[in-house]
Amino acid sequence: MCGALRPSDAGKKAVLMGWVNRRRDLGNIIFIDLRDRTGVTQIVVNIELNAAIHEKAEQLRNEYVVAVIGTVKKRDADTINKNIPTGEVELVAEELRILNVSKPLPFLPSDTVLANEEMRLKYRYLDLRRDAMQFNIELRHKVALAIRDYLSSAGFFEIETPFMTRSTPEGARDYLVPSRVQPGTFYALPQSPQLFKQILMISGFDKYFQIVRCFRDEDLRADRQPEFTQIDLEMSYPQPERVWEVVEGFLTAAFKAAGHEIKTPFPRMDYDDAIRQYGVDKPDLRLPAFTEVRDCFAPADLEQLAINKDLPVIAIRTPKVGELSRKERDDIKPLFVSKGGARVFEDFKRIENKFPEAGAKVRQKAGAAADDLLVLVVGSAQSGRDDHPAGKRKVTPAELAIYASAGILRVALAQKYADRHGIFKKSGDPEKDFCFLWVTNFPMFEYDENERRWVAAHHPFTSPHDEDMDKLETDPAMVRALAYDVVLNGTELGSGSIRIHRQDIQRQVFKALAMTEEEARSRFGFFLEALEYGTPPHGGIALGLDRIVMILAGADSLREVIPFPKTAAAKDLMCEAPTPVAAGQLRELGIGVVAKK
Ligand code: ASP
């Protein structure tokens, strides 16, 4: 291979095949950098040694495919290239065959400046020849293999579940596949193997996993892929902790495959605490938590500042960012997303000047050093009515609005000033670089304001907390789910739950979701029936493989770690899918296309 030869090979004969990465023509001598996925070797063609080969080498252009036979030679000290592992040798060509030619390329794999992304995706096969992409795809392979190995030795079977199936309950739109033999009927591509993996537990395969493609037709959001890969698993009789242990095990193996050590077990946090301390259910623990500073202000101060005295007053501390200039304060405003009347005080200096006593208390309580940035998020005097179905929750909707606004701002500030605080820079200390976390005890239901009903926060097969079963009918707002998310540096890597394994409870949950028996039966009848034949308690989880590889590759988009990704508009620019199809194909399927108004 082109990355293999070393000085110890000097004098040996070698055969290399690959692409012309670069050709330098010095007249009598031509140098060719020959590349394959393992690296680059310098080939030397000397007119004095072999005029016929030299003539052929003159015809070579970028990305021609070439076979060379030659003798390995150590390079002279002054021509050694320290940047590549083969840099101390070269291959002196004795025979050269052009295996194929190439048209002039839209961009070169060796270009140091990247082509724009549209070009990269249109000519994905050329983009994939680049070192960085070769690295990412190899990493993906190694990570997936490490996960498979780990799970297989922990007693899990990888079992395939169908792609042509019926709608699954993950809450996105389905991709549909029309049936020709039963016109007017459709398969759905799975949003996840959820029901099949639960059925596998009913079938006695007590530990299942699958590295599996899932399909979700969601509206374009930055960096979503309509088809993506999950590490999906399910087991019988587990407590949540047992599922977590398995996940920590395969993540350790995956990170090791990428050269990183991580620390287990991961810390755990209640959903309510995550919201109160970080304003999100996927906190980035590399940044300081919020500080609740309402009690630092006298009631009169709060009134003067038009701050709602019944709602949290949150101080966000961003280390080492320093005082902001007037312009920087203006720049913060667009970062702030006000939910339910939350307000931001981006000028803490002014508060300190006007209310020195409160200002000093806030600084102290938040543990803010002189060069830390403090920003306050508060409720406005008008906000905060809680006559809402979720009004009795520990964190009420009005409080949630403040926390959530502060949570978004906390991360946005850290990202904006990342160059000043250095928190996101890799330190080499796994505990600082990879902040994993289990978030648990999510609310079972969320209130859908538009539909005016409760919806499943995870999916309708998630088990309620044992202690909250009695509240299913009387008080759905207060029911907690046996659901958990695994979070890394503020990104959700996956979610899962202990499932409902009893028909009666499943029925109660459907009822709480305002789903009629008929509706439930028509959507999930086969599954509800299966539940009645001796279903063992079971639970599982699914993690996004693409996201994990993206983080390990240090890439900033999922598209960098998926060989053939789609754009944000769900298009494949290389094969130009989706496309219209021939009228005959549609006729056969009994499908007519109606223009959308
Ligand atoms: N099926 C769920 C999902 O895809 C994960 C799980 O509950 O195992 O998000």
XYZ file of C-alpha atoms and ligand atoms in Angstrom:
606
model
C 0.000 0.000 0.000
C 1.104 3.592 -0.576
C 1.537 4.270 3.142
C 3.638 1.218 3.947
C 7.244 1.662 2.884
C 9.939 2.567 5.411
C 13.771 2.924 5.314
C 14.095 -0.726 6.410
C 12.540 -1.674 3.057
C 15.404 -0.072 1.111
C 16.620 -2.309 -1.689
C 13.365 -4.282 -1.880
C 11.175 -4.447 -4.936
C 7.678 -3.069 -4.484
C 4.474 -2.769 -6.477
C 2.239 0.192 -5.702
C -1.126 1.128 -7.151
C -3.001 4.322 -6.575
C -3.926 7.785 -7.747
C -1.578 10.526 -8.897
C -1.889 12.962 -6.029
C 0.625 15.363 -7.550
C 3.200 15.303 -10.323
C 6.298 17.499 -10.378
C 8.105 17.612 -13.684
C 11.715 18.763 -13.332
C 12.599 17.878 -16.934
C 14.759 14.789 -16.734
C 13.252 13.712 -13.452
C 9.549 13.448 -12.708
C 8.250 12.978 -9.160
C 4.842 11.414 -8.660
C 3.101 11.357 -5.311
C 1.082 8.158 -5.473
C -1.866 7.940 -3.075
C -4.218 5.296 -1.737
C -6.204 5.239 1.481
C -3.157 4.433 3.569
C -0.979 7.336 2.473
C 1.348 8.698 -0.193
C 4.653 7.435 -1.591
C 6.995 9.423 -3.794
C 7.760 7.719 -7.122
C 10.858 8.834 -9.053
C 11.048 8.512 -12.801
C 14.457 9.288 -14.238
C 14.858 9.723 -18.007
C 18.388 8.409 -17.770
C 17.279 5.147 -16.183
C 14.339 4.497 -18.454
C 13.266 6.865 -21.236
C 10.084 4.906 -22.069
C 8.726 5.189 -18.542
C 9.672 8.841 -18.453
C 7.612 9.419 -21.570
C 4.624 7.730 -19.950
C 5.059 9.695 -16.748
C 4.894 12.905 -18.756
C 1.329 11.999 -19.721
C 0.188 11.571 -16.127
C -2.323 14.046 -14.787
C -4.027 14.465 -11.424
C -6.001 11.426 -10.283
C -4.850 9.110 -13.048
C -4.756 5.557 -11.710
C -1.320 4.037 -11.947
C 0.585 0.841 -11.151
C 4.308 1.114 -10.509
C 6.961 -1.527 -10.015
C 10.229 -0.263 -8.620
C 12.979 -0.495 -6.058
C 12.721 1.189 -2.672
C 15.478 3.710 -2.048
C 16.362 5.803 1.004
C 16.111 9.507 0.280
C 19.101 11.817 0.674
C 19.060 13.579 4.039
C 18.173 16.954 2.516
C 15.123 15.601 0.642
C 13.493 13.783 3.571
C 9.853 14.791 4.135
C 9.209 14.680 7.877
C 5.461 15.294 7.415
C 4.587 11.840 6.101
C 5.465 8.362 7.422
C 6.922 7.327 4.036
C 8.956 10.536 3.842
C 12.343 8.868 4.214
C 11.998 6.658 1.125
C 11.019 6.800 -2.514
C 10.270 4.203 -5.152
C 12.485 4.294 -8.252
C 10.182 3.276 -11.093
C 11.167 0.377 -13.317
C 7.772 -0.203 -14.836
C 4.757 2.036 -14.993
C 1.266 1.295 -16.218
C -1.538 3.774 -16.600
C -4.580 1.800 -15.412
C -6.983 4.637 -16.039
C -7.149 8.302 -16.896
C -9.235 11.045 -15.290
C -10.984 14.081 -16.663
C -9.788 17.389 -15.193
C -11.409 17.453 -11.756
C -13.799 20.018 -10.299
C -11.565 19.984 -7.212
C -8.648 17.902 -6.057
C -8.502 15.563 -3.072
C -5.179 17.206 -2.257
C -6.541 20.771 -2.262
C -5.903 22.493 1.025
C -8.846 24.851 0.586
C -12.153 23.011 0.593
C -14.566 23.292 -2.306
C -17.986 24.611 -1.338
C -20.287 22.033 0.179
C -22.591 21.782 -2.805
C -19.644 20.776 -4.993
C -18.384 18.399 -2.351
C -21.743 16.635 -2.180
C -22.285 16.558 -5.942
C -18.877 14.959 -6.450
C -18.994 13.024 -3.209
C -16.789 10.230 -4.605
C -13.996 12.760 -5.100
C -14.633 14.425 -1.757
C -14.390 11.032 -0.065
C -10.880 10.606 -1.519
C -9.674 13.437 0.720
C -7.572 12.487 3.743
C -10.005 13.993 6.211
C -12.960 12.041 4.849
C -10.948 8.843 4.623
C -10.058 9.350 8.275
C -13.666 9.961 9.309
C -15.060 6.950 7.477
C -12.353 4.694 8.891
C -13.111 6.061 12.354
C -16.784 5.322 11.837
C -15.937 1.742 10.931
C -13.722 1.313 13.994
C -16.267 2.820 16.364
C -19.111 0.669 15.040
C -16.919 -2.418 15.216
C -15.889 -1.694 18.814
C -19.542 -1.289 19.781
C -20.534 -4.529 18.033
C -17.695 -6.405 19.685
C -18.562 -5.064 23.107
C -22.258 -5.837 22.867
C -21.687 -9.238 21.341
C -19.375 -10.242 24.168
C -21.897 -8.910 26.679
C -24.384 -11.459 25.312
C -26.360 -9.260 22.907
C -27.467 -10.581 19.513
C -27.572 -8.250 16.545
C -30.958 -8.921 14.985
C -32.332 -7.226 11.878
C -35.780 -5.713 11.903
C -37.715 -4.782 8.763
C -37.426 -1.530 6.845
C -40.751 -2.060 5.128
C -43.107 -1.939 8.054
C -45.885 0.144 9.502
C -45.800 3.467 11.252
C -43.710 3.514 14.467
C -44.367 5.807 17.368
C -41.493 8.330 17.448
C -43.632 11.331 16.629
C -42.117 12.444 13.326
C -43.629 12.036 9.873
C -43.131 8.701 8.131
C -41.525 8.025 4.791
C -44.030 5.895 2.929
C -43.448 3.121 0.409
C -46.424 2.284 -1.805
C -47.399 -1.337 -2.258
C -47.908 -2.447 -5.874
C -49.619 -5.732 -5.090
C -52.065 -4.117 -2.715
C -52.753 -0.801 -4.397
C -53.652 2.050 -2.110
C -51.701 0.603 0.830
C -48.337 1.704 2.097
C -45.446 0.532 4.149
C -43.722 3.038 6.400
C -39.954 3.150 6.794
C -39.197 2.739 10.496
C -38.555 5.854 12.588
C -36.954 3.346 14.948
C -37.235 -0.403 15.558
C -39.070 0.360 18.814
C -41.946 -2.094 18.576
C -39.899 -4.837 16.942
C -37.243 -4.713 19.623
C -39.900 -4.898 22.316
C -41.432 -7.853 20.471
C -38.000 -9.502 20.403
C -38.116 -9.398 24.212
C -41.509 -11.078 24.086
C -39.894 -13.612 21.717
C -37.225 -14.548 24.232
C -34.117 -12.869 22.741
C -33.430 -11.209 26.041
C -30.559 -9.015 24.803
C -30.929 -7.402 21.388
C -28.981 -4.716 19.598
C -28.776 -3.361 16.114
C -26.740 -0.662 14.437
C -29.619 0.395 12.315
C -30.814 3.004 9.859
C -33.887 4.970 10.942
C -35.975 7.336 8.838
C -37.756 10.467 9.988
C -39.390 12.999 7.733
C -38.897 16.143 9.778
C -38.856 19.737 8.711
C -35.455 21.014 7.811
C -33.434 21.928 10.795
C -29.726 22.514 10.665
C -27.784 19.287 10.724
C -30.545 16.714 10.661
C -30.452 13.761 8.335
C -33.692 12.140 7.137
C -31.962 8.775 7.417
C -29.561 8.299 10.274
C -27.994 5.452 12.202
C -28.875 4.400 15.729
C -27.208 2.032 18.126
C -30.450 0.474 19.259
C -30.723 -1.981 22.127
C -33.227 -3.679 24.367
C -32.962 -6.103 27.260
C -35.268 -8.094 29.483
C -35.581 -7.596 33.260
C -33.264 -4.570 33.585
C -33.320 -1.786 36.121
C -32.379 1.508 34.426
C -28.908 1.213 35.985
C -28.282 -2.013 34.092
C -29.028 -0.308 30.759
C -26.735 2.562 31.742
C -23.934 0.151 32.569
C -24.189 -1.428 29.112
C -24.162 1.984 27.425
C -21.187 3.145 29.502
C -19.425 -0.067 28.505
C -19.856 0.308 24.772
C -19.132 4.043 24.846
C -15.886 3.306 26.657
C -15.022 0.820 23.899
C -16.036 3.262 21.156
C -14.022 6.136 22.614
C -11.056 3.853 23.112
C -11.227 2.864 19.450
C -10.855 6.567 18.698
C -7.944 6.937 21.115
C -9.814 8.505 24.056
C -10.259 7.361 27.589
C -13.494 8.189 29.390
C -14.545 7.895 32.991
C -17.483 5.764 34.145
C -19.980 5.601 35.748
C -21.410 8.835 34.362
C -22.959 11.261 36.852
C -26.762 11.264 37.102
C -29.168 14.140 37.413
C -32.900 14.504 37.829
C -34.709 16.274 35.020
C -36.019 18.902 37.481
C -32.510 19.648 38.716
C -31.162 19.879 35.183
C -33.809 22.472 34.373
C -33.256 24.468 37.555
C -29.482 24.478 37.292
C -28.946 24.595 33.553
C -32.274 25.439 31.911
C -32.123 22.408 29.604
C -32.561 18.657 29.826
C -29.129 18.163 28.231
C -26.784 20.321 30.267
C -23.246 21.031 29.157
C -21.372 20.406 32.400
C -18.220 22.048 31.092
C -19.840 25.390 31.940
C -20.870 26.634 35.382
C -24.449 26.031 36.530
C -26.871 28.926 37.077
C -27.099 30.669 40.384
C -30.540 31.608 41.739
C -29.983 35.124 43.126
C -33.460 36.443 43.912
C -32.704 36.580 47.609
C -29.748 38.909 46.985
C -32.174 41.715 46.131
C -34.390 43.620 48.537
C -38.087 43.570 47.508
C -37.855 47.272 46.694
C -34.921 46.626 44.330
C -36.935 44.007 42.469
C -39.833 46.394 42.155
C -37.661 49.200 40.884
C -36.160 46.886 38.281
C -39.656 45.633 37.293
C -38.603 42.068 38.133
C -41.299 39.541 38.969
C -40.638 38.701 42.611
C -42.350 35.308 42.377
C -40.154 33.916 39.654
C -36.518 32.859 39.650
C -33.791 35.449 39.165
C -30.987 33.649 37.398
C -27.353 34.714 37.242
C -25.417 33.226 34.342
C -21.681 33.249 34.919
C -19.364 32.846 31.953
C -15.806 32.587 33.217
C -13.008 34.861 32.058
C -15.024 36.778 29.503
C -14.636 40.091 31.305
C -16.699 43.280 31.157
C -18.490 43.767 27.883
C -18.318 46.877 25.765
C -21.482 48.670 24.801
C -21.390 47.032 21.387
C -20.831 43.573 22.830
C -23.833 44.052 25.080
C -25.887 44.899 22.013
C -24.526 41.756 20.382
C -25.873 39.626 23.230
C -29.456 40.723 22.733
C -30.048 38.625 19.602
C -28.677 35.589 21.479
C -31.490 35.890 23.972
C -34.670 33.970 23.253
C -37.433 35.216 25.498
C -39.843 32.494 26.463
C -43.003 33.495 28.255
C -41.927 37.031 29.136
C -38.391 36.334 30.377
C -36.098 39.378 30.330
C -32.355 39.755 30.248
C -30.090 42.243 32.069
C -26.923 42.079 30.053
C -25.399 45.076 31.852
C -24.588 43.769 35.316
C -22.195 46.672 35.918
C -25.152 49.047 35.922
C -27.022 46.971 38.474
C -23.895 46.931 40.625
C -23.632 50.709 40.394
C -27.267 51.274 41.248
C -27.641 48.545 43.876
C -24.105 48.018 45.209
C -25.209 45.823 48.104
C -27.274 43.448 45.959
C -24.601 43.486 43.275
C -21.928 42.384 45.743
C -24.167 39.602 47.073
C -24.882 38.316 43.569
C -21.184 38.315 42.721
C -20.406 36.398 45.870
C -23.249 33.899 45.575
C -22.428 33.192 41.935
C -18.762 32.790 42.814
C -17.895 35.292 40.111
C -14.290 36.442 39.830
C -13.625 39.994 38.676
C -13.046 38.850 35.111
C -16.196 36.673 34.876
C -19.160 37.873 32.878
C -22.482 37.992 34.753
C -25.822 38.250 32.998
C -29.208 38.111 34.743
C -32.351 36.486 33.387
C -35.589 37.331 35.183
C -39.347 37.260 34.834
C -40.981 40.506 33.818
C -43.487 42.020 36.189
C -46.390 40.751 34.053
C -45.227 37.187 33.433
C -45.849 34.174 35.543
C -49.435 33.029 35.627
C -49.602 29.358 36.219
C -53.171 28.397 35.477
C -51.787 25.755 33.165
C -52.320 21.979 33.164
C -48.687 21.605 34.262
C -49.028 24.361 36.868
C -48.492 22.040 39.836
C -45.186 20.649 38.659
C -42.080 21.199 40.741
C -40.846 23.462 38.009
C -43.924 25.347 36.877
C -44.392 26.440 33.255
C -43.750 30.097 34.200
C -40.516 29.128 35.947
C -39.614 26.849 33.072
C -39.880 29.818 30.714
C -37.215 31.710 32.682
C -34.959 28.694 33.070
C -35.266 27.764 29.408
C -34.456 31.299 28.217
C -31.473 31.422 30.547
C -30.407 27.940 29.413
C -30.253 28.984 25.769
C -28.405 32.191 26.622
C -25.910 30.369 28.843
C -24.769 28.187 25.968
C -24.940 30.954 23.364
C -22.718 33.219 25.513
C -20.182 30.463 26.045
C -20.088 29.744 22.321
C -19.757 33.404 21.403
C -16.865 34.001 23.777
C -15.267 30.547 23.491
C -11.937 32.060 22.469
C -11.743 33.973 25.766
C -12.658 31.289 28.309
C -11.030 28.288 26.630
C -13.513 25.852 28.247
C -14.260 24.096 24.972
C -10.578 23.505 24.171
C -9.444 19.901 24.590
C -7.274 19.620 27.695
C -6.314 15.951 27.478
C -8.111 15.318 30.787
C -11.037 13.001 29.919
C -13.125 14.283 32.815
C -12.918 17.830 31.483
C -13.091 17.050 27.780
C -15.979 14.569 27.826
C -18.657 15.528 30.311
C -21.150 12.674 30.163
C -24.343 12.678 32.143
C -27.478 10.615 32.657
C -30.621 12.723 32.920
C -33.460 10.784 34.533
C -36.983 11.074 35.876
C -38.426 13.022 32.988
C -42.047 13.997 33.173
C -44.124 11.292 31.521
C -46.312 13.740 29.606
C -45.957 17.108 27.964
C -48.873 19.393 27.328
C -49.512 20.156 23.677
C -50.919 23.687 23.647
C -52.261 23.409 20.098
C -54.031 20.110 20.506
C -54.906 20.847 24.136
C -53.990 17.393 25.350
C -51.153 15.499 26.964
C -48.621 13.872 24.653
C -45.930 11.320 25.523
C -42.680 13.078 26.348
C -40.689 10.026 25.181
C -43.018 7.567 23.456
C -46.237 5.939 24.611
C -44.536 2.644 25.545
C -42.411 4.230 28.243
C -43.232 3.039 31.740
C -44.419 5.485 34.370
C -42.478 5.555 37.619
C -43.715 2.834 39.985
C -44.566 5.444 42.640
C -46.602 7.530 40.194
C -48.836 4.823 38.702
C -51.825 5.971 40.741
C -51.601 9.475 39.280
C -51.969 8.327 35.659
C -55.649 9.117 35.589
C -55.939 11.705 38.311
C -52.870 13.834 37.827
C -50.920 13.229 34.614
C -48.839 16.401 35.107
C -47.148 14.821 38.113
C -46.322 11.429 36.615
C -42.634 10.805 36.117
C -41.369 8.387 33.477
C -38.743 5.687 33.833
C -36.967 7.424 30.965
C -33.367 8.505 30.684
C -31.141 10.419 28.288
C -27.405 10.145 27.919
C -25.812 13.535 27.335
C -22.298 14.526 26.303
C -21.070 18.126 26.483
C -24.586 19.487 26.076
C -25.556 17.165 23.242
C -28.130 14.417 23.653
C -26.516 11.206 22.461
C -29.518 9.014 23.064
C -32.648 8.290 25.007
C -34.375 5.253 26.319
C -36.679 3.932 28.961
C -38.026 1.016 30.888
C -41.119 -0.036 28.966
C -44.641 -0.829 29.918
C -44.994 -4.601 29.948
C -48.544 -4.818 31.273
C -51.619 -4.395 29.128
C -53.641 -2.641 31.816
C -51.024 0.048 32.292
C -50.552 0.456 28.567
C -54.287 1.030 28.293
C -54.196 3.663 31.038
C -51.367 5.480 29.300
C -53.239 5.548 26.008
C -56.200 6.898 27.905
C -54.081 9.655 29.465
C -52.917 10.491 25.942
C -56.565 10.828 24.892
C -56.136 7.931 22.496
C -59.288 5.897 22.030
C -59.194 2.087 22.199
C -59.969 1.940 18.472
C -57.214 4.361 17.615
C -54.712 2.451 19.725
C -55.837 -0.828 18.220
C -55.659 0.412 14.654
C -52.139 1.806 15.133
C -50.546 -0.733 17.449
C -53.039 -3.609 17.643
C -50.480 -6.297 16.813
C -48.246 -5.014 19.556
C -50.969 -4.710 22.169
C -51.942 -8.269 21.461
C -48.336 -9.435 21.783
C -48.151 -7.731 25.199
C -50.845 -10.122 26.425
C -48.789 -13.284 25.947
C -46.383 -13.258 28.850
C -44.289 -10.169 28.261
C -41.239 -9.921 30.501
C -40.348 -6.537 32.001
C -37.932 -4.896 29.588
C -36.201 -1.680 28.673
C -33.630 -0.217 26.354
C -32.198 2.789 24.650
C -31.006 4.124 21.297
C -27.977 6.340 20.663
C -27.087 8.254 17.509
C -24.023 6.717 15.891
C -23.546 9.618 13.473
C -23.410 12.103 16.322
C -20.953 10.023 18.343
C -18.613 9.677 15.369
C -18.967 13.386 14.627
C -17.834 14.252 18.144
C -14.963 11.767 17.994
C -13.859 13.102 14.614
C -13.993 16.664 15.939
C -16.243 17.432 12.959
C -18.798 20.208 12.999
C -21.490 18.528 10.926
C -23.032 15.065 10.627
C -22.370 15.307 6.903
C -18.652 14.977 7.607
C -19.067 11.470 8.997
C -21.810 10.056 6.756
C -20.443 8.798 3.442
C -23.461 9.803 1.362
C -25.461 12.362 3.311
C -28.395 14.495 2.326
C -28.659 18.273 2.413
C -30.845 20.195 4.825
C -33.517 20.047 2.117
C -33.243 16.217 2.259
C -31.656 15.992 -1.193
C -28.873 13.728 -2.353
C -26.931 16.057 -4.653
C -24.857 13.239 -6.122
C -27.610 10.971 -7.421
C -30.123 13.809 -7.413
C -32.714 12.027 -5.315
C -35.590 12.488 -4.867
C -36.790 12.542 -8.493
C -40.098 12.318 -10.295
C -40.800 8.808 -11.591
C -42.183 7.578 -14.881
C -45.928 7.760 -15.377
C -46.006 3.980 -15.919
C -44.455 3.347 -12.515
C -47.091 5.499 -10.864
C -49.886 3.843 -12.802
C -48.722 0.432 -11.654
C -48.876 1.640 -8.079
C -52.249 3.218 -8.575
C -50.846 6.581 -7.584
C -51.699 9.958 -9.028
C -49.627 13.026 -8.217
C -51.560 16.130 -7.289
C -49.801 19.490 -7.417
C -49.586 21.003 -3.939
C -51.355 24.325 -3.629
N -36.929 4.255 20.141
C -36.373 5.350 20.880
C -35.819 6.394 19.928
O -35.531 6.097 18.781
C -35.279 4.950 21.791
C -35.698 3.954 22.820
O -36.644 4.223 23.576
O -35.047 2.909 22.894
O -35.621 7.542 20.318
